[in-house]
């Protein structure tokens, strides 16, 4: 029998990628570009069909790359979990959301592990890529996979390797982002590291999956805490009549010991708003309260409320009530130049404004429709007349394609939550943090 490391080295190993979303689809394409035969698994038939037709639904994967992988016969997608048995290596990229009460929801990981346990065979490598709390791979996945009768680390290999995509980034992608790998035993780490060496320039093996799991959550907590700190500073600057943007720019001239983070309308995406809760929840098992982490989440989650309060105040100062005011929100994706609206603070802002009786419309060149509690909304065209007819234009997401000079020239009042109008001096601009 040819062992898995020989198959990986010769690139004859078949790679399965489970969950063809923001993480899984780019990974599947990266493995096929490295010469592996890749089978993508998803429970959504339409995603499977799109992949097989070469239609990309993830901005970071161009249709040209997808079509070339298909033309080379190195990529295929399926909903059939039974085909997991054909795979030599399986990377699991399913969602890890929160429940309504903000507890970790591992149902996707558990369900997939149960499916996998039916088809697991000798010499397979299984890697969990979904972000989760330390202990998930060994405490949750391993016992389920061992229901197959096979022993983890001996009959099959099991590791955790966090995905680190930065959606929309033109600078960092799978190849040039170091990949952390931690297996349940040295053999598992070694085989998983060998697999990722085929697609990433630098692979960093760590002693166990728990370290790899903690590393990923720590990276996101680090961002959450620093964003909360600068959001708090933005509040203070507003009270003190200072500009937080000027303070950050000045602090950024320090060549050591400082790294800029920026305030904003809140945090979004699938990582930063969620992952800190995974760690905070696990910590409670150890009678440990992650006070820093929870305080940061509280400050960040309050930002949409603060933005709405500022808009209300600005209108009030102009003798106008929020109830009945016409407000245009520019950008609803959670960050610039992406189409992802998951946990986007703009959605919360729109919801709060509507609850207070404002007449809200939005524009986002990447997002044609949104679902908010008061009903679905469609992106409107931003014309000069549209801008001029608004009581307030709120810059919620600073997509590069927006012409801010034009927006400011036409609108009566602009509330900028991202500091993108910093270079402009017009009196109708009010910025968060000033
Ligand atoms: N989006 C990011 O920027 C990012 C970055 C790093 C890590 N992560 C983590 O990666 C994981 C996946 O995130 P994502 O953004 O790619 O999610 P996503 O929702 O974009 O994609 C997940 C896919 O998994 C599919 N799926 C669910 N259960 C399945 C199953 N049993 N079998 C096959 N397919 C299944 C869904 O249909 C969906 O297409 C999460 O844990 C997330 O926290 C995300």
Short mmCIF file of C-alpha atoms and ligand atoms in Angstrom, two decimals:
data_model
loop_
_atom_site.label_atom_id
_atom_site.label_comp_id
_atom_site.label_asym_id
_atom_site.label_seq_id
_atom_site.Cartn_x
_atom_site.Cartn_y
_atom_site.Cartn_z
CA UNK A 1 0.00 0.00 0.00
CA UNK A 2 1.29 3.47 -0.85
CA UNK A 3 1.30 5.48 2.36
CA UNK A 4 -0.26 8.91 2.59
CA UNK A 5 2.98 10.90 2.78
CA UNK A 6 4.20 9.38 -0.50
CA UNK A 7 0.85 10.22 -2.09
CA UNK A 8 1.08 13.80 -0.83
CA UNK A 9 4.67 14.22 -2.04
CA UNK A 10 3.77 12.87 -5.48
CA UNK A 11 0.55 14.92 -5.42
CA UNK A 12 -1.47 11.84 -6.20
CA UNK A 13 -3.36 12.18 -2.90
CA UNK A 14 -7.04 13.03 -3.33
CA UNK A 15 -8.03 16.04 -1.25
CA UNK A 16 -11.56 16.54 0.03
CA UNK A 17 -12.64 20.00 1.17
CA UNK A 18 -15.84 20.01 3.20
CA UNK A 19 -17.76 23.32 3.19
CA UNK A 20 -17.24 25.40 0.04
CA UNK A 21 -17.59 28.85 1.57
CA UNK A 22 -15.22 31.78 2.07
CA UNK A 23 -12.61 29.42 3.50
CA UNK A 24 -13.25 26.14 1.72
CA UNK A 25 -13.55 27.30 -1.90
CA UNK A 26 -10.20 29.18 -2.01
CA UNK A 27 -8.55 26.21 -0.29
CA UNK A 28 -10.03 23.72 -2.77
CA UNK A 29 -8.80 25.84 -5.69
CA UNK A 30 -5.34 26.24 -4.10
CA UNK A 31 -4.94 22.45 -3.78
CA UNK A 32 -6.08 21.88 -7.36
CA UNK A 33 -3.63 24.55 -8.57
CA UNK A 34 -0.90 22.61 -6.75
CA UNK A 35 -1.81 19.58 -8.89
CA UNK A 36 -4.04 17.62 -6.49
CA UNK A 37 -7.35 16.11 -7.50
CA UNK A 38 -9.84 17.91 -5.28
CA UNK A 39 -13.39 17.01 -4.42
CA UNK A 40 -15.38 19.76 -2.71
CA UNK A 41 -18.33 18.81 -0.51
CA UNK A 42 -21.23 21.06 0.37
CA UNK A 43 -24.76 20.56 1.61
CA UNK A 44 -26.04 23.37 -0.63
CA UNK A 45 -26.81 21.91 -4.05
CA UNK A 46 -26.64 25.34 -5.68
CA UNK A 47 -23.05 25.91 -4.50
CA UNK A 48 -22.06 22.47 -5.79
CA UNK A 49 -23.70 23.23 -9.15
CA UNK A 50 -22.02 26.62 -9.38
CA UNK A 51 -18.58 25.13 -8.70
CA UNK A 52 -19.13 22.40 -11.30
CA UNK A 53 -20.25 25.06 -13.80
CA UNK A 54 -17.24 27.28 -13.05
CA UNK A 55 -19.36 30.04 -11.50
CA UNK A 56 -17.71 31.70 -8.54
CA UNK A 57 -19.74 33.10 -5.65
CA UNK A 58 -16.70 34.05 -3.54
CA UNK A 59 -14.96 37.27 -4.59
CA UNK A 60 -11.48 35.91 -3.74
CA UNK A 61 -11.82 33.11 -6.31
CA UNK A 62 -11.99 34.32 -9.90
CA UNK A 63 -14.02 32.38 -12.45
CA UNK A 64 -10.86 32.05 -14.55
CA UNK A 65 -9.14 30.11 -11.72
CA UNK A 66 -12.23 27.99 -11.14
CA UNK A 67 -12.62 27.21 -14.85
CA UNK A 68 -8.96 26.33 -15.23
CA UNK A 69 -9.16 23.89 -12.27
CA UNK A 70 -12.22 22.29 -13.89
CA UNK A 71 -10.62 22.17 -17.34
CA UNK A 72 -7.58 20.42 -15.87
CA UNK A 73 -9.93 17.88 -14.34
CA UNK A 74 -8.59 18.69 -10.89
CA UNK A 75 -11.75 20.02 -9.25
CA UNK A 76 -15.23 18.70 -8.78
CA UNK A 77 -17.95 19.33 -6.21
CA UNK A 78 -20.57 17.04 -4.72
CA UNK A 79 -23.21 16.79 -2.01
CA UNK A 80 -22.55 13.05 -1.59
CA UNK A 81 -20.84 12.47 1.74
CA UNK A 82 -20.27 8.80 0.87
CA UNK A 83 -17.54 10.00 -1.50
CA UNK A 84 -15.48 10.98 1.56
CA UNK A 85 -14.14 7.43 1.52
CA UNK A 86 -12.38 8.15 -1.81
CA UNK A 87 -10.32 10.92 -0.17
CA UNK A 88 -6.81 10.65 1.26
CA UNK A 89 -6.95 13.99 3.05
CA UNK A 90 -10.07 15.81 4.24
CA UNK A 91 -10.10 19.47 5.28
CA UNK A 92 -13.22 20.53 7.16
CA UNK A 93 -14.26 24.16 6.69
CA UNK A 94 -17.85 24.18 7.97
CA UNK A 95 -19.37 27.12 9.89
CA UNK A 96 -18.90 27.57 13.62
CA UNK A 97 -21.55 30.15 14.53
CA UNK A 98 -23.00 31.18 17.88
CA UNK A 99 -26.40 30.31 19.24
CA UNK A 100 -28.90 33.11 19.98
CA UNK A 101 -27.49 33.26 23.51
CA UNK A 102 -23.94 33.62 22.11
CA UNK A 103 -22.78 30.13 23.03
CA UNK A 104 -20.62 28.11 20.60
CA UNK A 105 -22.71 26.18 18.10
CA UNK A 106 -20.65 23.16 17.09
CA UNK A 107 -23.57 21.42 15.39
CA UNK A 108 -21.93 21.64 11.91
CA UNK A 109 -18.64 20.21 13.16
CA UNK A 110 -20.44 17.45 15.06
CA UNK A 111 -22.71 16.60 12.14
CA UNK A 112 -19.78 16.41 9.73
CA UNK A 113 -17.74 14.28 12.15
CA UNK A 114 -20.68 11.89 12.39
CA UNK A 115 -20.90 11.67 8.61
CA UNK A 116 -17.17 11.17 8.35
CA UNK A 117 -17.15 8.39 10.95
CA UNK A 118 -19.31 6.32 8.58
CA UNK A 119 -16.74 6.48 5.78
CA UNK A 120 -13.41 6.83 7.59
CA UNK A 121 -10.70 4.41 6.52
CA UNK A 122 -7.07 3.57 7.31
CA UNK A 123 -4.38 6.14 6.44
CA UNK A 124 -6.78 9.06 5.95
CA UNK A 125 -5.85 12.50 7.21
CA UNK A 126 -8.60 14.67 8.71
CA UNK A 127 -7.95 18.34 9.41
CA UNK A 128 -10.39 20.74 11.04
CA UNK A 129 -9.97 24.30 9.74
CA UNK A 130 -13.08 25.90 11.29
CA UNK A 131 -12.35 28.39 14.04
CA UNK A 132 -13.27 27.01 17.45
CA UNK A 133 -12.29 26.80 21.12
CA UNK A 134 -9.25 24.82 22.31
CA UNK A 135 -10.23 21.21 22.81
CA UNK A 136 -12.71 20.80 19.94
CA UNK A 137 -10.54 18.54 17.77
CA UNK A 138 -9.58 16.15 20.56
CA UNK A 139 -12.62 16.31 22.85
CA UNK A 140 -15.42 16.65 20.31
CA UNK A 141 -14.23 15.30 16.95
CA UNK A 142 -11.90 12.47 17.94
CA UNK A 143 -14.45 10.40 19.95
CA UNK A 144 -16.99 10.71 17.12
CA UNK A 145 -14.46 9.69 14.46
CA UNK A 146 -13.34 6.73 16.59
CA UNK A 147 -16.91 5.37 16.45
CA UNK A 148 -15.65 4.05 13.10
CA UNK A 149 -13.63 1.51 15.05
CA UNK A 150 -10.38 3.15 13.92
CA UNK A 151 -7.88 4.67 16.35
CA UNK A 152 -6.94 8.33 15.92
CA UNK A 153 -3.22 8.94 15.42
CA UNK A 154 -2.68 5.27 14.61
CA UNK A 155 -5.19 4.22 11.95
CA UNK A 156 -6.00 7.74 10.79
CA UNK A 157 -4.42 11.14 11.34
CA UNK A 158 -6.20 14.08 12.93
CA UNK A 159 -5.09 17.70 13.22
CA UNK A 160 -6.30 21.25 13.57
CA UNK A 161 -5.05 23.92 11.19
CA UNK A 162 -6.76 27.30 11.38
CA UNK A 163 -7.66 29.13 8.23
CA UNK A 164 -6.39 32.69 8.08
CA UNK A 165 -7.90 34.16 4.96
CA UNK A 166 -8.21 37.92 4.89
CA UNK A 167 -11.18 38.29 2.52
CA UNK A 168 -10.68 40.93 -0.14
CA UNK A 169 -6.93 41.19 0.50
CA UNK A 170 -4.75 41.47 -2.59
CA UNK A 171 -1.60 41.06 -0.49
CA UNK A 172 -2.18 37.93 1.62
CA UNK A 173 -3.53 34.64 0.40
CA UNK A 174 -3.06 30.96 1.19
CA UNK A 175 0.46 30.67 -0.28
CA UNK A 176 2.08 33.55 1.59
CA UNK A 177 0.25 33.25 4.92
CA UNK A 178 2.04 30.95 7.41
CA UNK A 179 -0.10 27.92 8.24
CA UNK A 180 -0.24 26.65 11.84
CA UNK A 181 -0.68 22.89 12.23
CA UNK A 182 -1.23 20.90 15.43
CA UNK A 183 -1.99 17.16 15.35
CA UNK A 184 -3.28 14.86 18.09
CA UNK A 185 0.09 13.07 17.97
CA UNK A 186 3.44 13.71 16.21
CA UNK A 187 2.51 11.56 13.20
CA UNK A 188 -0.69 13.53 12.67
CA UNK A 189 1.19 16.84 12.87
CA UNK A 190 3.80 15.58 10.43
CA UNK A 191 1.33 14.37 7.80
CA UNK A 192 -0.86 17.50 8.08
CA UNK A 193 2.22 19.76 7.85
CA UNK A 194 3.36 17.88 4.75
CA UNK A 195 -0.04 18.42 3.12
CA UNK A 196 -0.06 22.17 3.75
CA UNK A 197 3.55 22.55 2.62
CA UNK A 198 2.22 21.84 -0.87
CA UNK A 199 0.14 25.04 -0.87
CA UNK A 200 1.74 27.34 1.73
CA UNK A 201 5.30 28.71 1.73
CA UNK A 202 5.62 28.46 5.52
CA UNK A 203 4.05 25.81 7.73
CA UNK A 204 4.40 26.17 11.50
CA UNK A 205 3.94 22.91 13.41
CA UNK A 206 2.84 23.28 17.04
CA UNK A 207 2.75 20.71 19.81
CA UNK A 208 -0.95 19.85 19.78
CA UNK A 209 -4.33 20.86 18.29
CA UNK A 210 -5.21 22.84 21.42
CA UNK A 211 -2.30 25.24 20.77
CA UNK A 212 -3.36 25.64 17.14
CA UNK A 213 -6.97 26.24 18.19
CA UNK A 214 -5.95 28.75 20.86
CA UNK A 215 -3.60 30.55 18.44
CA UNK A 216 -6.41 31.27 15.99
CA UNK A 217 -8.83 32.45 18.66
CA UNK A 218 -6.09 34.56 20.26
CA UNK A 219 -5.36 36.31 16.95
CA UNK A 220 -9.00 37.32 16.64
CA UNK A 221 -9.31 38.29 20.30
CA UNK A 222 -6.20 40.45 19.83
CA UNK A 223 -8.00 42.35 17.07
CA UNK A 224 -11.26 42.58 19.00
CA UNK A 225 -9.55 43.99 22.12
CA UNK A 226 -7.49 46.53 20.16
CA UNK A 227 -10.49 47.66 18.12
CA UNK A 228 -12.47 48.07 21.36
CA UNK A 229 -9.65 50.14 22.84
CA UNK A 230 -9.61 52.51 19.89
CA UNK A 231 -13.43 52.65 19.84
CA UNK A 232 -13.31 53.74 23.48
CA UNK A 233 -10.69 56.33 22.62
CA UNK A 234 -12.97 57.59 19.83
CA UNK A 235 -15.75 58.18 22.38
CA UNK A 236 -13.36 60.07 24.62
CA UNK A 237 -12.05 62.19 21.75
CA UNK A 238 -15.63 63.14 20.89
CA UNK A 239 -16.13 64.35 24.48
CA UNK A 240 -12.80 66.19 24.53
CA UNK A 241 -13.19 67.83 21.13
CA UNK A 242 -10.18 66.02 19.67
CA UNK A 243 -9.90 63.98 16.48
CA UNK A 244 -9.15 60.32 17.12
CA UNK A 245 -8.00 60.07 13.49
CA UNK A 246 -5.36 62.73 13.99
CA UNK A 247 -4.23 61.01 17.20
CA UNK A 248 -3.91 57.65 15.42
CA UNK A 249 -2.02 59.18 12.49
CA UNK A 250 0.39 60.86 14.89
CA UNK A 251 0.86 57.70 16.99
CA UNK A 252 1.49 55.70 13.81
CA UNK A 253 4.69 57.64 13.18
CA UNK A 254 6.28 55.72 16.07
CA UNK A 255 8.41 53.08 14.38
CA UNK A 256 8.27 50.54 17.23
CA UNK A 257 5.88 49.29 19.92
CA UNK A 258 2.71 50.58 18.25
CA UNK A 259 0.34 49.16 15.68
CA UNK A 260 -2.61 51.20 14.40
CA UNK A 261 -6.19 50.00 14.82
CA UNK A 262 -9.11 52.14 13.71
CA UNK A 263 -12.50 52.91 15.23
CA UNK A 264 -15.65 52.15 13.29
CA UNK A 265 -19.37 51.48 13.44
CA UNK A 266 -18.80 48.05 15.03
CA UNK A 267 -17.28 44.73 14.05
CA UNK A 268 -18.56 42.17 11.56
CA UNK A 269 -17.72 39.08 9.55
CA UNK A 270 -17.60 35.48 10.65
CA UNK A 271 -14.59 35.83 12.96
CA UNK A 272 -14.04 38.81 15.22
CA UNK A 273 -17.59 39.17 16.57
CA UNK A 274 -17.86 35.41 17.23
CA UNK A 275 -14.54 33.87 18.16
CA UNK A 276 -13.98 35.70 21.47
CA UNK A 277 -17.20 34.08 22.72
CA UNK A 278 -15.84 30.64 21.88
CA UNK A 279 -12.89 31.23 24.18
CA UNK A 280 -14.89 33.00 26.90
CA UNK A 281 -17.31 30.10 26.98
CA UNK A 282 -14.60 27.45 27.21
CA UNK A 283 -12.80 29.44 29.91
CA UNK A 284 -15.82 29.07 32.21
CA UNK A 285 -15.14 25.32 32.36
CA UNK A 286 -11.97 26.31 34.22
CA UNK A 287 -13.73 28.81 36.56
CA UNK A 288 -12.03 31.52 34.57
CA UNK A 289 -13.64 34.76 33.43
CA UNK A 290 -12.10 36.36 30.37
CA UNK A 291 -12.91 39.89 31.52
CA UNK A 292 -10.84 41.69 28.89
CA UNK A 293 -12.41 39.71 26.08
CA UNK A 294 -15.97 40.22 27.26
CA UNK A 295 -15.46 43.93 27.91
CA UNK A 296 -14.07 44.33 24.37
CA UNK A 297 -17.09 42.56 22.89
CA UNK A 298 -19.41 44.79 24.92
CA UNK A 299 -17.72 48.00 23.71
CA UNK A 300 -17.65 46.85 20.09
CA UNK A 301 -21.26 45.69 20.13
CA UNK A 302 -22.34 49.06 21.49
CA UNK A 303 -20.87 50.95 18.51
CA UNK A 304 -23.94 50.72 16.20
CA UNK A 305 -26.03 52.19 19.06
CA UNK A 306 -23.47 54.97 19.46
CA UNK A 307 -23.57 55.71 15.72
CA UNK A 308 -27.38 55.98 15.80
CA UNK A 309 -27.16 58.25 18.85
CA UNK A 310 -24.72 60.53 17.02
CA UNK A 311 -27.00 60.70 13.96
CA UNK A 312 -29.98 61.51 16.20
CA UNK A 313 -27.96 64.26 17.90
CA UNK A 314 -26.74 65.73 14.59
CA UNK A 315 -30.27 65.89 13.20
CA UNK A 316 -31.56 67.33 16.46
CA UNK A 317 -28.95 70.11 16.26
CA UNK A 318 -30.39 70.93 12.85
CA UNK A 319 -33.96 71.06 14.18
CA UNK A 320 -34.86 67.72 12.63
CA UNK A 321 -36.08 64.57 14.33
CA UNK A 322 -34.81 61.10 13.46
CA UNK A 323 -38.43 60.01 13.15
CA UNK A 324 -39.26 60.68 9.51
CA UNK A 325 -35.70 61.67 8.53
CA UNK A 326 -34.41 60.43 5.16
CA UNK A 327 -31.16 58.55 5.69
CA UNK A 328 -28.94 56.86 3.11
CA UNK A 329 -26.45 54.28 4.39
CA UNK A 330 -23.43 53.82 2.14
CA UNK A 331 -21.98 50.31 2.36
CA UNK A 332 -23.54 47.38 4.19
CA UNK A 333 -20.76 44.77 3.83
CA UNK A 334 -18.87 44.31 7.09
CA UNK A 335 -15.67 45.70 5.54
CA UNK A 336 -14.53 47.45 2.40
CA UNK A 337 -14.50 45.78 -1.00
CA UNK A 338 -16.18 42.52 0.06
CA UNK A 339 -19.75 41.27 -0.38
CA UNK A 340 -20.01 39.61 3.05
CA UNK A 341 -22.72 41.10 5.30
CA UNK A 342 -22.50 38.53 8.11
CA UNK A 343 -22.69 40.32 11.48
CA UNK A 344 -22.24 43.61 9.63
CA UNK A 345 -22.76 46.61 11.95
CA UNK A 346 -24.44 48.46 9.05
CA UNK A 347 -27.38 46.04 9.28
CA UNK A 348 -27.77 46.79 12.98
CA UNK A 349 -27.57 50.54 12.29
CA UNK A 350 -30.27 50.26 9.61
CA UNK A 351 -32.47 48.23 11.94
CA UNK A 352 -32.07 50.74 14.80
CA UNK A 353 -32.71 53.72 12.53
CA UNK A 354 -35.86 52.12 11.16
CA UNK A 355 -37.09 51.28 14.66
CA UNK A 356 -36.81 54.99 15.44
CA UNK A 357 -38.97 55.88 12.46
CA UNK A 358 -36.27 56.98 9.99
CA UNK A 359 -36.86 56.44 6.28
CA UNK A 360 -33.75 54.42 5.47
CA UNK A 361 -32.29 53.41 2.11
CA UNK A 362 -28.89 51.92 1.37
CA UNK A 363 -26.38 51.51 -1.40
CA UNK A 364 -23.74 48.82 -1.72
CA UNK A 365 -22.22 47.93 -5.11
CA UNK A 366 -21.44 44.44 -3.77
CA UNK A 367 -24.75 43.71 -2.02
CA UNK A 368 -27.94 44.04 -4.06
CA UNK A 369 -30.32 42.95 -1.29
CA UNK A 370 -30.34 42.69 2.49
CA UNK A 371 -32.64 41.07 5.02
CA UNK A 372 -33.36 43.14 8.12
CA UNK A 373 -36.07 42.47 10.72
CA UNK A 374 -38.42 45.14 9.31
CA UNK A 375 -38.28 43.53 5.82
CA UNK A 376 -36.00 43.06 2.82
CA UNK A 377 -34.31 46.06 1.23
CA UNK A 378 -32.67 46.60 -2.14
CA UNK A 379 -29.64 48.70 -2.90
CA UNK A 380 -30.54 52.05 -4.48
CA UNK A 381 -28.59 53.98 -7.13
CA UNK A 382 -26.54 56.85 -5.73
CA UNK A 383 -27.28 59.83 -7.95
CA UNK A 384 -26.65 63.49 -7.22
CA UNK A 385 -30.40 64.01 -6.66
CA UNK A 386 -30.59 61.04 -4.32
CA UNK A 387 -27.71 62.38 -2.21
CA UNK A 388 -29.20 65.88 -2.14
CA UNK A 389 -32.61 64.59 -1.05
CA UNK A 390 -31.26 62.94 2.12
CA UNK A 391 -31.26 64.48 5.59
CA UNK A 392 -28.13 62.49 6.37
CA UNK A 393 -25.78 60.21 4.43
CA UNK A 394 -24.00 57.70 6.66
CA UNK A 395 -20.72 56.20 5.46
CA UNK A 396 -20.86 52.76 7.09
CA UNK A 397 -18.44 50.88 4.79
CA UNK A 398 -15.66 52.62 2.90
CA UNK A 399 -15.69 50.68 -0.38
CA UNK A 400 -12.83 51.93 -2.58
CA UNK A 401 -15.19 52.64 -5.49
CA UNK A 402 -17.09 55.37 -3.63
CA UNK A 403 -16.28 58.88 -4.72
CA UNK A 404 -16.37 60.58 -1.33
CA UNK A 405 -15.68 64.03 -2.80
CA UNK A 406 -18.87 63.70 -4.86
CA UNK A 407 -20.87 62.40 -1.87
CA UNK A 408 -19.77 65.30 0.30
CA UNK A 409 -20.39 67.84 -2.48
CA UNK A 410 -24.02 66.72 -2.94
CA UNK A 411 -25.21 65.66 0.53
CA UNK A 412 -26.58 68.06 3.16
CA UNK A 413 -24.98 66.16 6.01
CA UNK A 414 -22.47 63.29 5.98
CA UNK A 415 -21.73 61.15 9.02
CA UNK A 416 -18.49 59.28 8.38
CA UNK A 417 -17.92 56.26 10.63
CA UNK A 418 -14.70 55.16 8.88
CA UNK A 419 -12.61 58.32 8.74
CA UNK A 420 -12.46 58.23 4.93
CA UNK A 421 -13.28 61.92 4.57
CA UNK A 422 -10.26 62.94 6.65
CA UNK A 423 -8.72 64.88 3.76
CA UNK A 424 -11.90 66.88 3.19
CA UNK A 425 -12.73 70.08 5.05
CA UNK A 426 -16.38 70.81 4.19
CA UNK A 427 -18.61 71.85 7.09
CA UNK A 428 -21.30 69.26 6.29
CA UNK A 429 -18.99 66.38 7.32
CA UNK A 430 -19.09 64.96 10.83
CA UNK A 431 -16.85 62.04 11.71
CA UNK A 432 -17.07 59.36 14.36
CA UNK A 433 -14.33 60.01 16.92
CA UNK A 434 -14.39 63.79 16.52
N1 LIG B 1 -14.80 33.95 6.41
C1 LIG B 1 -13.63 34.18 6.94
O1 LIG B 1 -13.05 35.22 6.70
C2 LIG B 1 -12.96 33.17 7.83
C3 LIG B 1 -11.59 33.32 8.11
C4 LIG B 1 -10.94 32.38 8.89
C5 LIG B 1 -11.68 31.35 9.45
N2 LIG B 1 -13.02 31.23 9.22
C6 LIG B 1 -13.72 30.09 9.81
O2 LIG B 1 -13.88 29.09 8.82
C7 LIG B 1 -15.11 28.38 9.00
C8 LIG B 1 -15.95 28.47 7.75
O3 LIG B 1 -16.25 29.84 7.52
P1 LIG B 1 -16.75 30.39 6.12
O4 LIG B 1 -16.69 31.86 6.23
O5 LIG B 1 -16.04 29.71 5.02
O6 LIG B 1 -18.28 29.87 6.17
P2 LIG B 1 -19.31 29.82 4.94
O7 LIG B 1 -20.65 29.88 5.56
O8 LIG B 1 -18.91 30.80 3.91
O9 LIG B 1 -19.07 28.37 4.33
C9 LIG B 1 -19.37 27.20 4.99
C10 LIG B 1 -19.93 26.21 3.99
O10 LIG B 1 -20.08 24.96 4.66
C11 LIG B 1 -21.23 24.33 4.12
N3 LIG B 1 -21.60 23.24 5.03
C12 LIG B 1 -22.19 23.31 6.25
N4 LIG B 1 -22.29 22.08 6.77
C13 LIG B 1 -21.76 21.23 5.88
C14 LIG B 1 -21.58 19.83 5.85
N5 LIG B 1 -21.95 19.04 6.86
N6 LIG B 1 -21.02 19.28 4.75
C15 LIG B 1 -20.63 20.05 3.71
N7 LIG B 1 -20.77 21.38 3.69
C16 LIG B 1 -21.33 21.96 4.76
C17 LIG B 1 -22.22 25.47 3.99
O11 LIG B 1 -23.26 25.15 3.11
C18 LIG B 1 -21.31 26.58 3.45
O12 LIG B 1 -21.26 26.58 2.04
C19 LIG B 1 -15.75 29.02 10.24
O13 LIG B 1 -15.36 28.30 11.36
C20 LIG B 1 -15.11 30.39 10.29
O14 LIG B 1 -15.10 30.92 11.59
C21 LIG B 1 -13.67 32.11 8.39
#
